[in-house]
XYZ file of C-alpha atoms in Angstrom:
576
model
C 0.000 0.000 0.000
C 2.986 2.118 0.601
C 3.921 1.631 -2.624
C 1.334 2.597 -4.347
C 1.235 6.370 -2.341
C 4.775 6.969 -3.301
C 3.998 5.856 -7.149
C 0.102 7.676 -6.933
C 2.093 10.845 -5.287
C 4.968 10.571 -7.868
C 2.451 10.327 -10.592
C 0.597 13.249 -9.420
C 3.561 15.147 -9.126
C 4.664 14.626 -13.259
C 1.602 15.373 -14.371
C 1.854 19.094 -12.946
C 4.226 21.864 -14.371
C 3.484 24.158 -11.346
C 5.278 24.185 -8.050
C 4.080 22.440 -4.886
C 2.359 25.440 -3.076
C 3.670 26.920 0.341
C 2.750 23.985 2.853
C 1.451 25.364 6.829
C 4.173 25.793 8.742
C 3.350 23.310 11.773
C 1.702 19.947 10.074
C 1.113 16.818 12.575
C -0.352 15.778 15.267
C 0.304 17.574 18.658
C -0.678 15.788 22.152
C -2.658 19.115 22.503
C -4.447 18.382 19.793
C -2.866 22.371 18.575
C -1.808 23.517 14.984
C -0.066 26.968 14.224
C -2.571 29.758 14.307
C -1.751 31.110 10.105
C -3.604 34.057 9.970
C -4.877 35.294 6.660
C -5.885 39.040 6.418
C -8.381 41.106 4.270
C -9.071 44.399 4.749
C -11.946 46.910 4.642
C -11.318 50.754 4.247
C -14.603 51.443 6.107
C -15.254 50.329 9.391
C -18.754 49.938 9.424
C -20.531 49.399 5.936
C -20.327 46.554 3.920
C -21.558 45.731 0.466
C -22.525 42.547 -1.584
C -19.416 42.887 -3.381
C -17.734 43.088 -0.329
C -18.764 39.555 0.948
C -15.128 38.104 1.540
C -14.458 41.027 4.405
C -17.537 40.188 6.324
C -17.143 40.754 9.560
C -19.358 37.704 10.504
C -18.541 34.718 8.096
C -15.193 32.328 8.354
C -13.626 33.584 4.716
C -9.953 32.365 5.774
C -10.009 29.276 4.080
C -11.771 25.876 3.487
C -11.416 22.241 5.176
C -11.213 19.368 2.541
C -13.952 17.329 3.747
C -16.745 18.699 6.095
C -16.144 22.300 5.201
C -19.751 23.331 6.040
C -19.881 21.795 9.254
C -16.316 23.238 9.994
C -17.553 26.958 8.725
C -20.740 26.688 10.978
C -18.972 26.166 13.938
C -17.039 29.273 13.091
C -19.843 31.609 12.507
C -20.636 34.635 15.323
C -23.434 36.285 15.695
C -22.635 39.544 17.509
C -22.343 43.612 16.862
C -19.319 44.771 15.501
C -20.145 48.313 15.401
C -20.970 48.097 19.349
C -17.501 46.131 19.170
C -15.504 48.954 17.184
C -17.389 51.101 19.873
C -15.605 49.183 22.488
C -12.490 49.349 21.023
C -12.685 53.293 20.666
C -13.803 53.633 24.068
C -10.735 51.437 25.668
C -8.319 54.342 23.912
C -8.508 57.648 25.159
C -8.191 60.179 22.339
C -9.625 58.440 19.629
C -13.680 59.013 18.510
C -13.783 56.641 15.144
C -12.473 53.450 13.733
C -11.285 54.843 10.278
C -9.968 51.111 8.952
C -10.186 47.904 10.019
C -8.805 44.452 8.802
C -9.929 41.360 9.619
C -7.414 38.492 10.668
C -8.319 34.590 11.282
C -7.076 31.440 12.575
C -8.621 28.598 13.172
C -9.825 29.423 16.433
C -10.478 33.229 16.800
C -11.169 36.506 14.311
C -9.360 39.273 15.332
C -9.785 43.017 13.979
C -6.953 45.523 13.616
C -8.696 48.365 13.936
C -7.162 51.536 12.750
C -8.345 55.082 15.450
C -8.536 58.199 13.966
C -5.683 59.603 16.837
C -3.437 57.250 15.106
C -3.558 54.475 17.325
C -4.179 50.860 16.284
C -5.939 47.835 18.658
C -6.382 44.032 18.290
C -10.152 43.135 18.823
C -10.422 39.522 19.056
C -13.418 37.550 19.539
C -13.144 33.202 19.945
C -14.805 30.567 17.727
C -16.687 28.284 19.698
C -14.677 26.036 18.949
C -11.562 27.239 21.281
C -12.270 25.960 24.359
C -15.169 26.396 27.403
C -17.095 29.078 27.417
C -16.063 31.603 29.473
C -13.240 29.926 30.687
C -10.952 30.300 27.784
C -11.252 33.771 27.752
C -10.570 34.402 31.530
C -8.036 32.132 31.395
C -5.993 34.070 28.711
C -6.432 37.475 30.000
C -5.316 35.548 33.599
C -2.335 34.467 32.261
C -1.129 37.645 30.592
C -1.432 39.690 33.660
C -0.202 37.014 35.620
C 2.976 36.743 33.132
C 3.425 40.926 32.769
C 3.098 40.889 36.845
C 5.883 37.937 37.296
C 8.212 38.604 34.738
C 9.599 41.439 31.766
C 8.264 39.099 28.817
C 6.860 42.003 26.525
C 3.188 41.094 25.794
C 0.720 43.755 24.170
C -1.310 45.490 27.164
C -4.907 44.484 27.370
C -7.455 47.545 27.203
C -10.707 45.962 27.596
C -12.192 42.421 27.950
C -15.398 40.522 28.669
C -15.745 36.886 29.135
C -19.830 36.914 29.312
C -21.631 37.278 25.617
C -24.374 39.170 27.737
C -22.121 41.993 27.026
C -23.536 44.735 24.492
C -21.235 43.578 22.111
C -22.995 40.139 22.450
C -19.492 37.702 21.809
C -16.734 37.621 24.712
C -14.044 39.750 23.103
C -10.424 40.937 24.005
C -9.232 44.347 23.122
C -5.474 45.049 23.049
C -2.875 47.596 21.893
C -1.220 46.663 18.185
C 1.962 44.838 19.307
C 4.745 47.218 18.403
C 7.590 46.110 15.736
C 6.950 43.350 13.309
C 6.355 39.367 12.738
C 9.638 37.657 13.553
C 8.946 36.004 10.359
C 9.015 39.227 7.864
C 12.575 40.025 9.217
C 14.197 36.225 9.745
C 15.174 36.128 6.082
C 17.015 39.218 6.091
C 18.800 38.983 9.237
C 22.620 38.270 9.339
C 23.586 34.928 11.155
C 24.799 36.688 14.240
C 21.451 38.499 14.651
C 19.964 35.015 14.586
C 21.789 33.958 17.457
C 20.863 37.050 18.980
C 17.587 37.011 18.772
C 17.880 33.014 19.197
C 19.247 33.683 22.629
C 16.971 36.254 23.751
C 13.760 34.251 23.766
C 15.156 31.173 24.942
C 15.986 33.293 27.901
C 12.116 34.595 27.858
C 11.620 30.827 27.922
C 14.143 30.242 31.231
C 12.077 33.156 32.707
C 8.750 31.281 32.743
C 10.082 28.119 33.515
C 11.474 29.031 36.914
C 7.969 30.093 37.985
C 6.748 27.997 40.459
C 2.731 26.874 40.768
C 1.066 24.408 43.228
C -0.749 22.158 41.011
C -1.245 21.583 37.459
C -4.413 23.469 35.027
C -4.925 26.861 34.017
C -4.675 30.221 35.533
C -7.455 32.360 36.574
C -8.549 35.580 38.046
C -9.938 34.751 41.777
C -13.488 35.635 40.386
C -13.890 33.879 37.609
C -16.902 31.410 36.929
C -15.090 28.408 38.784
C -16.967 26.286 41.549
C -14.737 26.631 44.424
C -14.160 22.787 44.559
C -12.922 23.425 41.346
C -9.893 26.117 42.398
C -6.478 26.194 44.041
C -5.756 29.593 45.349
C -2.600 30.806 43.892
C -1.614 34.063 45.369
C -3.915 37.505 45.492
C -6.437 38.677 42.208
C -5.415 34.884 41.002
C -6.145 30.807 41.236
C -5.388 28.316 39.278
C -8.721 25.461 37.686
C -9.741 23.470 35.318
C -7.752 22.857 31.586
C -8.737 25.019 29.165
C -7.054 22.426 26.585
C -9.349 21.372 24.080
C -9.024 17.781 24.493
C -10.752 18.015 28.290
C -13.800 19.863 26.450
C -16.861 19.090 23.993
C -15.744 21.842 21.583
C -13.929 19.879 18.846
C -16.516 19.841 15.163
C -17.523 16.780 14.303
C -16.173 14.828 17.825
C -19.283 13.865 20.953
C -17.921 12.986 24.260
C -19.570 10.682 26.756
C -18.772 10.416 30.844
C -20.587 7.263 31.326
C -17.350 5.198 31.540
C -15.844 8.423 33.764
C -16.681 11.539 34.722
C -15.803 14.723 33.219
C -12.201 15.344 35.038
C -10.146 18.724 33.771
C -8.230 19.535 37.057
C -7.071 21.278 38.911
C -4.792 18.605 39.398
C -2.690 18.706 42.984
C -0.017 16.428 41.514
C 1.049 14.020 38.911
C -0.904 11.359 39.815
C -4.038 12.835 39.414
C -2.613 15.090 36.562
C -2.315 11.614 34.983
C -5.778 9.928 36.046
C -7.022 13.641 33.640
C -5.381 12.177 30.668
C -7.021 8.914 31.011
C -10.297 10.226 31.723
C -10.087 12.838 28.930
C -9.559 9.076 26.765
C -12.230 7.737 28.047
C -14.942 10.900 27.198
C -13.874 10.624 23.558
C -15.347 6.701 23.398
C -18.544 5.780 22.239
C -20.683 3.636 24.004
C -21.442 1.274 20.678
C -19.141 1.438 17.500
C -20.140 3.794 15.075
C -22.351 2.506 12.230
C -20.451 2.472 8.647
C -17.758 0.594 7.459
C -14.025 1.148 9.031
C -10.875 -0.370 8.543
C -9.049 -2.597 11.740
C -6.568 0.151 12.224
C -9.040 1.929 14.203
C -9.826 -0.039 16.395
C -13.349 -1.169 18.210
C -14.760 0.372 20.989
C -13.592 -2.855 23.362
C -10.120 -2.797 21.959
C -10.061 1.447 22.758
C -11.315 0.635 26.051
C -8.829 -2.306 26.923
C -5.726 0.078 25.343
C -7.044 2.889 27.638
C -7.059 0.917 30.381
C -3.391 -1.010 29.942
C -1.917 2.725 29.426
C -3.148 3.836 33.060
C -1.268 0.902 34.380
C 1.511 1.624 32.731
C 1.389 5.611 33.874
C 0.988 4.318 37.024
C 4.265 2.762 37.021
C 5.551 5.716 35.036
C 4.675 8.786 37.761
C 6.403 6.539 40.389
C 9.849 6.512 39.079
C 12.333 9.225 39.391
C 13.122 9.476 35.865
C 9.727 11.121 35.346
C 9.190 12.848 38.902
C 12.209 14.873 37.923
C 10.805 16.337 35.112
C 7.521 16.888 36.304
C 7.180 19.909 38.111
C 3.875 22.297 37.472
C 5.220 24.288 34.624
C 4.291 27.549 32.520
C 5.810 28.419 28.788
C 4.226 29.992 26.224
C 2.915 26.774 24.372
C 4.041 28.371 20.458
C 6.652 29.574 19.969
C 6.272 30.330 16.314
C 8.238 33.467 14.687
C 4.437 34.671 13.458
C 3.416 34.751 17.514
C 7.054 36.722 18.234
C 7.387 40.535 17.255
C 11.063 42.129 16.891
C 12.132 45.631 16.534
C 11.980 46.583 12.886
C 15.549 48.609 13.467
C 17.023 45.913 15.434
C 15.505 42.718 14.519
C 17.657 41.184 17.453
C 14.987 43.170 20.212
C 12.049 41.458 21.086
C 9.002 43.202 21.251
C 5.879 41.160 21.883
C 5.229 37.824 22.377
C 1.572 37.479 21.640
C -1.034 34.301 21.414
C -1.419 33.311 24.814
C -4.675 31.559 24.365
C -3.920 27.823 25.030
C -1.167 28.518 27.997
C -1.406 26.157 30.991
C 0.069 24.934 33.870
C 1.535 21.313 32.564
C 4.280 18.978 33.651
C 7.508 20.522 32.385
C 7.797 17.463 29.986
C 4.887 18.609 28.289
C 7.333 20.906 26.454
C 9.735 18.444 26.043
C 9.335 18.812 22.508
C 8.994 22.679 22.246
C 11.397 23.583 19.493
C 10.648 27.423 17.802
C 10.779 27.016 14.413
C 13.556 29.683 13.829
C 15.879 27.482 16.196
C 15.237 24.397 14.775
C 13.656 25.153 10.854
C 15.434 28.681 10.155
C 16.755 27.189 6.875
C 12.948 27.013 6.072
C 12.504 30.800 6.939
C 14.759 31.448 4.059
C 12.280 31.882 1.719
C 11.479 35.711 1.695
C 7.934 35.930 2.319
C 5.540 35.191 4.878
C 5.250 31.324 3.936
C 6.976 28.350 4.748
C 8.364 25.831 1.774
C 9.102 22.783 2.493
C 11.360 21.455 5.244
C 14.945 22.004 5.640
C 16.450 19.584 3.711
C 14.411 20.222 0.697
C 15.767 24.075 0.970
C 19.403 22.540 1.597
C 19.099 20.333 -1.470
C 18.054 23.287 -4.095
C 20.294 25.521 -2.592
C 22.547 25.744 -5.543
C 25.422 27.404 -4.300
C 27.392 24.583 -1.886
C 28.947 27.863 -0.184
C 25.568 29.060 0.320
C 24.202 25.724 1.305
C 26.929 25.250 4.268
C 26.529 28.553 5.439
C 22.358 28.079 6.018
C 23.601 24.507 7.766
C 26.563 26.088 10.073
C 23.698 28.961 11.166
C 20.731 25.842 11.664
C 23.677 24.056 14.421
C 24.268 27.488 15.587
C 20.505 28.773 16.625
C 19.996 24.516 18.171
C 23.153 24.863 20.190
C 22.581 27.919 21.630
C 18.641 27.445 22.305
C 19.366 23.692 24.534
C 22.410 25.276 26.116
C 19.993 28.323 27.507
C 17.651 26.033 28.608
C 20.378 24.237 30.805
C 19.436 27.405 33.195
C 16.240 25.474 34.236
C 17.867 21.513 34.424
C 14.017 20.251 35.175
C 13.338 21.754 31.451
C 16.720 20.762 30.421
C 16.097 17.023 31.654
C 13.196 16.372 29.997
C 14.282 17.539 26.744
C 17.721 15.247 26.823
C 15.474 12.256 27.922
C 14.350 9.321 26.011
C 11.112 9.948 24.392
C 9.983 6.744 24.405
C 8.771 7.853 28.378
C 7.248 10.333 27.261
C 5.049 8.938 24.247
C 1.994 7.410 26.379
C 1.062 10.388 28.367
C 1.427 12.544 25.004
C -0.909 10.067 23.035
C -3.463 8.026 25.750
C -6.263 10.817 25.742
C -6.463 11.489 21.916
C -6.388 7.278 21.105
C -9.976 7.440 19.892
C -8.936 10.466 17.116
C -5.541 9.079 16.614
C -6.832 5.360 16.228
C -5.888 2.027 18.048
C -2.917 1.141 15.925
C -0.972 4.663 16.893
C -1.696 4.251 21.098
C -0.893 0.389 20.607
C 2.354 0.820 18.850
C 3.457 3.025 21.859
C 2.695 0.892 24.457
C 4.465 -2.371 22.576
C 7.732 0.482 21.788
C 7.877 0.891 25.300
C 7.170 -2.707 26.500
C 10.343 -4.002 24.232
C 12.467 -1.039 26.552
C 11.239 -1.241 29.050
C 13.961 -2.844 30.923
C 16.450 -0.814 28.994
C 14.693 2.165 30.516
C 15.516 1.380 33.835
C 11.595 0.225 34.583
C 10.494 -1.397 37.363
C 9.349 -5.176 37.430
C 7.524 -6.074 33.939
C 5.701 -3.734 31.825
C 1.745 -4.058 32.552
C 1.197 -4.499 28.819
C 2.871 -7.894 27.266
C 1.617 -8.198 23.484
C 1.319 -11.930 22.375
C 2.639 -12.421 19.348
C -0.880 -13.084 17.548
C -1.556 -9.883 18.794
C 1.857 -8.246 17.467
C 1.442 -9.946 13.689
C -2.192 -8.709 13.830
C -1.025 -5.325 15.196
C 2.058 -4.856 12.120
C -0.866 -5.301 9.607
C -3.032 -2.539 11.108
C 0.032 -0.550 11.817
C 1.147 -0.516 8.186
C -2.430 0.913 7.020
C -1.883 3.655 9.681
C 1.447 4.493 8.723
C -0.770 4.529 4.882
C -3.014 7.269 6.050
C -0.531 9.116 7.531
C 1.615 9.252 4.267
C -1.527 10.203 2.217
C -2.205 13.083 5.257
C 1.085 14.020 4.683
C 1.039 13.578 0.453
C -1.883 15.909 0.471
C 0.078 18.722 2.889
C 2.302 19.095 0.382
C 0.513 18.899 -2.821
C -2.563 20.899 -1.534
C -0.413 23.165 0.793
C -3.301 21.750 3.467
C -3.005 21.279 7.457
C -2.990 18.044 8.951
C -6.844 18.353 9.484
C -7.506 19.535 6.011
C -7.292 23.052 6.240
C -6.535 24.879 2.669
C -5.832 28.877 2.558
C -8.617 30.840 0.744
C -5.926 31.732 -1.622
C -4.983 28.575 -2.285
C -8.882 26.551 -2.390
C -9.334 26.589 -6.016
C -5.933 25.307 -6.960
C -6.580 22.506 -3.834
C -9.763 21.801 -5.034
C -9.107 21.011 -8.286
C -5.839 18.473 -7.351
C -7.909 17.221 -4.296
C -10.491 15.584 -6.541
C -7.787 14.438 -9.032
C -5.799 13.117 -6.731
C -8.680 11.501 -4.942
C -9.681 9.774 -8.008
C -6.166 8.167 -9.171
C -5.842 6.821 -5.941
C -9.522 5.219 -6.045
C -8.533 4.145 -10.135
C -5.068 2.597 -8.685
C -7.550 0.146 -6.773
C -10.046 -0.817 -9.314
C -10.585 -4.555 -9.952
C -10.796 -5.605 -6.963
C -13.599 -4.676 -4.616
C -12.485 -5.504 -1.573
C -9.110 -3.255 -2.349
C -11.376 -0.665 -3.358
C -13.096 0.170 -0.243
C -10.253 -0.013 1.580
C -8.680 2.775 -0.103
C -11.984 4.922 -0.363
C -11.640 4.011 4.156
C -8.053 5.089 3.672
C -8.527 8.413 1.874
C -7.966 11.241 5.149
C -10.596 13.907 3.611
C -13.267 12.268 1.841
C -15.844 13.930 -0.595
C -18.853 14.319 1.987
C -21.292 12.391 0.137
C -18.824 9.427 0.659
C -17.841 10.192 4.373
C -18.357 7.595 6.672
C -16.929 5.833 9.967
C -13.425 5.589 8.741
């Protein structure tokens, strides 16, 4: 099956003259569930009237981009129905001077719309408003604004300064919103390209020490931060110190919020913290695991790989043995300590100095910050540390990974210089996080620790194949890792040949997830720029059918590649 997605990809590829279009700049699968917040901008030189012409800088409808399969559903969920001139009202009103919004521009993720909204004293503010889709209600917006005064209070991180806020719709404006100065300089990203290597150690150096800052904060328990009045039961708080607390996960994977995904507490109850220590930090994951199974498979065909409802339950339930076993050794207890970094560090969330790109002027895009184990950020690398080769390019895009850059770099002197200033910006960010050795520990550790607390909750999304393969990785080491007695989890080996066939069809989807990132320049969920839907369309549905054609002739090999396909045509979707 591999095979035939290198030779279908290859195919594809030959047949088109054009160049494989910019791909998002942070594909995959996170334990958070997070991708990187691309924004895409249109703008509007009148603040308040709109036209039929004008339909793409609505203020109301998702016009960003498109999703591949289910984009209806996906642009429902994304839809508010507030006032924006009560909310350009607000924003005048939190900036003294200023009577009119003149111009505004409207900016979106995947998870909020934000307005730049230009003041007629010359002043510009950020009013952002959340899809529904973020996070709880209330909570998410709290929690942010919590956070940011928490961090501006604690430390001299630069963050824009917050003007107004409201975390209850019942406000005039009828959305919870978040109104903030313009962060001052530029995107890290604009300047990167230009910048000599010594400014990018520079301005390497100076965030990782923003980074040291935060981690040598010290918090009580594990969750997210809160004012001391926010909508929290008290059973559900942990005072932290005065004006603050610290509750429940915001995290999206503790919270019905996700399109498309139900949850169910029958098996457990609802559990998203505060969590007093690891243990129970731990028992959260599993639980959030458990809320994402069904009670009864869902009806339509699906492919082993996924796994039945039994076999989710059983996996669930061998991966809290084996994190009990885990959160009792050392090796983890070291590198667990209730922990606070800025969760993306991408050079689109960082701001610099326009005259000295080396200055750091903003860190922004604080929405999903929590209070985790430190070896939650384990595998936290910024991606002009650890892709600036990629940031080469001199626009505001991404293309491609490193070694693609490295390879059509035609000038070898060129090409060794862009390698020598890569080893450069690693060394120097892991030898400034040796300032905080319980952040420095978990990022020299063996992974293979890590893997089950990263990937338990999300087994139901992710599918049985990708939670089993981590438990049998780790039940082969798990003597090599210094473990304890046996590993709770001992795979026969019917169950291991049955498990490499299932594996190899995940590893399938995966490479067709990836295939279409590339050739559609889509996210791992099927996200496609606006800019970029009618070229993704088009090679979606071409691409879609040569893979179906490579299968013809044999029915049975046929439906398993229409169950394989990541983003099928909605008429066709079903419980793959």
């Amino acid at each position: 099956m591999l095979g035939w997605i290198r030779r279908c990809w290859q195919s594809g590829s030959r047949r088109k003259t054009q160049a494989t279009p910019p791909v998002s700049a942070r594909g995959g699968i996170k334990s958070n569930g997070s991708i990187s917040r691309k924004l895409t901008i249109v703008q509007n030189s009148s603040s308040l009237d709109k036209t039929d012409d004008n339909a793409k800088r609505d203020p109301y409808q998702y016009t960003a981009g498109h999703w591949l399969s289910r984009d209806e559903v996906q642009h429902q969920a994304r839809l508010i129905n507030f006032d924006f001139p009560k909310l350009c009202e607000m924003a005048v009103a939190s900036c003294p001077g200023a009577s009119k919004v003149v111009q505004w521009e409207k900016a979106e993720g995947l998870f909020n719309r934000a307005f730049i909204m230009h003041l007629d004293n010359d002043k510009k503010v950020v009013a952002r408003i959340p899809f529904r889709v973020v996070g709880p209600k209330r909570l998410t917006t709290n929690s942010e604004v919590a956070t940011i005064r928490y961090i501006q209070a604690s430390t001299k991180i630069p963050i824009p300064k917050i003007l107004d806020w409201s975390d209850d719709d019942s406000n005039p404006t009828g959305t919870e919103y978040i109104i903030m100065e313009h962060a001052p300089g530029v995107p890290l990203i604009k300047k990167w390209p230009f910048m000599s290597p010594h400014q990018h150690a520079s301005c390497v150096k100076n965030l990782a020490q923003m980074i040291v800052d935060m981690a040598r904060l010290q918090f009580p328990s594990f969750g997210s931060l809160y004012f001391s009045d926010a909508p929290i039961d008290h059973q559900h708080r942990i005072k932290l110190r005065d004006g603050f607390c610290i509750g429940p996960h915001c995290g999206r994977s503790y919270w019905d919020c996700n399109v498309g995904e139900e949850r169910f507490y029958e098996e457990r109850p609802a559990n998203r913290g505060p969590w007093a220590d690891l243990d129970a930090f731990s028992t959260g994951l599993i639980d959030a695991g458990f809320s994402r199974i069904p009670k009864a498979d869902p009806n339509g065909a699906a492919l082993p790989y996924r796994g039945s409802v039994q076999e989710h339950l059983r996996l669930l339930g061998l991966s809290e043995e084996v994190l009990k076993v885990l959160i009792k050794t050392t090796t983890i207890q070291d590198v667990a300590a209730p922990t606070l970094i800025h969760p993306d560090f991408h050079s689109r969330n960082v701001f610099v100095s326009d005259e000295d790109p080396t200055s750091i002027t903003a860190i922004i895009d604080w929405q999903s910050a929590s209070i985790e184990p430190n070896f939650v950020y384990a595998d936290q690398r910024p991606d002009f540390a650890y892709r600036p080769a990629a940031l080469l390019k001199k626009d505001d895009t991404f293309q491609g990974v490193e070694e693609d850059i490295l390879e059509n770099t035609a000038d070898e002197v060129a090409r060794e210089m862009v390698e020598k200033d890569v080893s450069r910006c690693i060394k120097i960010f892991e030898v400034m996080l040796v300032k905080v050795p319980k952040v420095h520990a978990s990022r020299v550790m063996d992974e293979a620790l890590l893997r089950v607390f990263r990937y338990c909750d999300g087994g139901w999304v992710y599918s049985a194949a990708a939670l089993r393969q981590e438990l049998i990785e780790l039940s082969k080491r798990w003597k090599e890792l210094g473990l304890p007695n046996e590993c709770p989890y001992q795979p026969t080996p019917e169950e291991l040949a049955e498990h490499e066939k299932e594996y190899e069809d995940f590893e399938s989807r995966q490479s067709l997830v990836t295939a279409c990132e590339s050739y559609l320049a889509a996210t791992h969920d099927g996200w496609v720029s606006a800019q970029d839907w009618e070229m993704a369309e088009g090679r979606h549905k071409e691409m879609y059918e040569m893979w179906i054609e490579g299968s013809k002739g044999n029915a049975e090999d046929e439906e398993k590649a229409r169950l394989l396909w990541p983003f099928p045509p909605d008429a066709e979707r079903n419980g793959s």
